[in-house]
Tab-separated table of C-alpha atoms in Angstrom:
chain	number	residue	atom	x	y	z
C	749	MET	CA	-186.667	-31.662	-30.311
C	750	MET	CA	-184.625	-30.260	-33.155
C	751	ASN	CA	-184.621	-26.900	-34.907
C	752	LEU	CA	-184.771	-27.233	-38.692
C	753	GLN	CA	-183.903	-24.538	-41.217
C	754	ILE	CA	-186.300	-23.606	-44.008
C	755	ALA	CA	-184.646	-23.270	-47.447
C	756	LYS	CA	-185.778	-22.158	-50.886
C	757	TRP	CA	-186.578	-24.981	-53.337
C	758	GLY	CA	-187.710	-23.580	-56.678
C	759	ASN	CA	-190.737	-21.380	-55.964
C	760	SER	CA	-191.459	-23.260	-52.722
C	761	LEU	CA	-189.883	-23.589	-49.309
C	762	ALA	CA	-188.494	-26.856	-47.969
C	763	VAL	CA	-187.359	-28.392	-44.703
C	764	ARG	CA	-184.663	-31.060	-44.669
C	765	ILE	CA	-185.388	-34.094	-42.538
C	766	PRO	CA	-182.248	-35.314	-40.734
C	767	ALA	CA	-181.006	-38.772	-41.814
C	768	ASP	CA	-181.497	-40.182	-38.305
C	769	TYR	CA	-185.190	-39.239	-38.409
C	770	VAL	CA	-185.536	-40.636	-41.934
C	771	ARG	CA	-184.165	-44.004	-40.776
C	772	LYS	CA	-186.439	-44.074	-37.717
C	773	ILE	CA	-189.638	-43.426	-39.649
C	774	GLY	CA	-188.579	-45.565	-42.614
C	775	VAL	CA	-189.264	-43.174	-45.480
C	776	GLN	CA	-187.446	-42.910	-48.789
C	777	GLU	CA	-187.150	-40.322	-51.524
C	778	GLY	CA	-190.486	-40.057	-53.328
C	779	ASP	CA	-192.608	-41.255	-50.382
C	780	LEU	CA	-195.572	-39.137	-49.354
C	781	LEU	CA	-196.013	-37.689	-45.871
C	782	GLU	CA	-199.300	-36.567	-44.341
C	783	ALA	CA	-199.067	-32.925	-43.177
C	784	ARG	CA	-201.382	-31.340	-40.632
C	785	LEU	CA	-201.493	-27.816	-39.307
C	786	GLY	CA	-202.608	-27.546	-35.685
C	787	ALA	CA	-204.664	-24.726	-34.201
C	788	ASP	CA	-201.572	-23.561	-32.321
C	789	GLY	CA	-199.552	-23.313	-35.555
C	790	ALA	CA	-197.814	-26.669	-35.080
C	791	LEU	CA	-196.900	-28.469	-38.286
C	792	SER	CA	-197.119	-32.235	-37.962
C	793	LEU	CA	-195.723	-34.658	-40.536
C	794	LYS	CA	-196.803	-38.293	-40.440
C	795	ALA	CA	-195.126	-41.132	-42.305
C	796	PRO	CA	-197.183	-43.795	-44.055
C	797	ALA	CA	-198.553	-46.438	-41.705
C	798	GLN	CA	-195.798	-48.996	-41.233
C	799	TRP	CA	-196.606	-49.817	-37.648
C	800	SER	CA	-194.651	-52.622	-36.055
C	801	ARG	CA	-195.942	-54.210	-32.860
C	802	LYS	CA	-192.442	-55.437	-32.009
C	803	ALA	CA	-190.845	-51.990	-32.460
C	804	PHE	CA	-193.655	-50.345	-30.479
C	805	ALA	CA	-193.248	-52.835	-27.606
C	806	ALA	CA	-189.483	-52.244	-27.537
C	807	GLU	CA	-189.966	-48.472	-27.448
C	808	MET	CA	-192.549	-48.705	-24.660
C	809	THR	CA	-190.248	-50.965	-22.623
C	810	LEU	CA	-187.427	-48.452	-22.972
C	811	LYS	CA	-189.639	-45.499	-22.039
C	812	ASN	CA	-191.092	-47.410	-19.091
C	813	GLU	CA	-187.573	-48.023	-17.752
C	814	LEU	CA	-186.876	-44.276	-17.894
C	815	LEU	CA	-189.955	-43.349	-15.853
C	816	PRO	CA	-189.566	-43.471	-12.081
C	817	MET	CA	-192.186	-45.499	-10.259
C	818	GLY	CA	-194.040	-43.431	-7.706
C	819	THR	CA	-196.980	-44.048	-5.482
C	820	SER	CA	-200.226	-45.203	-7.018
C	821	VAL	CA	-202.452	-42.298	-7.996
C	822	ILE	CA	-205.508	-44.217	-6.793
C	823	GLU	CA	-203.856	-44.932	-3.439
C	824	GLN	CA	-202.882	-41.277	-3.114
C	825	LEU	CA	-206.463	-40.162	-3.844
C	826	ARG	CA	-207.805	-42.624	-1.267
C	827	GLN	CA	-205.446	-41.248	1.385
C	828	GLU	CA	-206.385	-37.644	0.623
C	829	THR	CA	-210.143	-38.234	0.377
C	830	ARG	CA	-212.161	-36.886	3.276
C	831	TYR	CA	-215.514	-38.436	4.031
């Protein structure tokens, strides 16, 4: 998570996207982003669909390595179930 500052740009307001984020999502100057406003006030920006199966698999492998393996939820429910 990163806090971004809102700045004046002509008669509008703008948010700068950090270069690291720009590289990760693969956008360039002039590209369009899809903006959505959530019910909770969250502003979500989505880059054009440039989905890569290889990049997704690499990210999931990395995230999986960071998650500790615990006991199976199903096994835990079976142990706690009372008949």
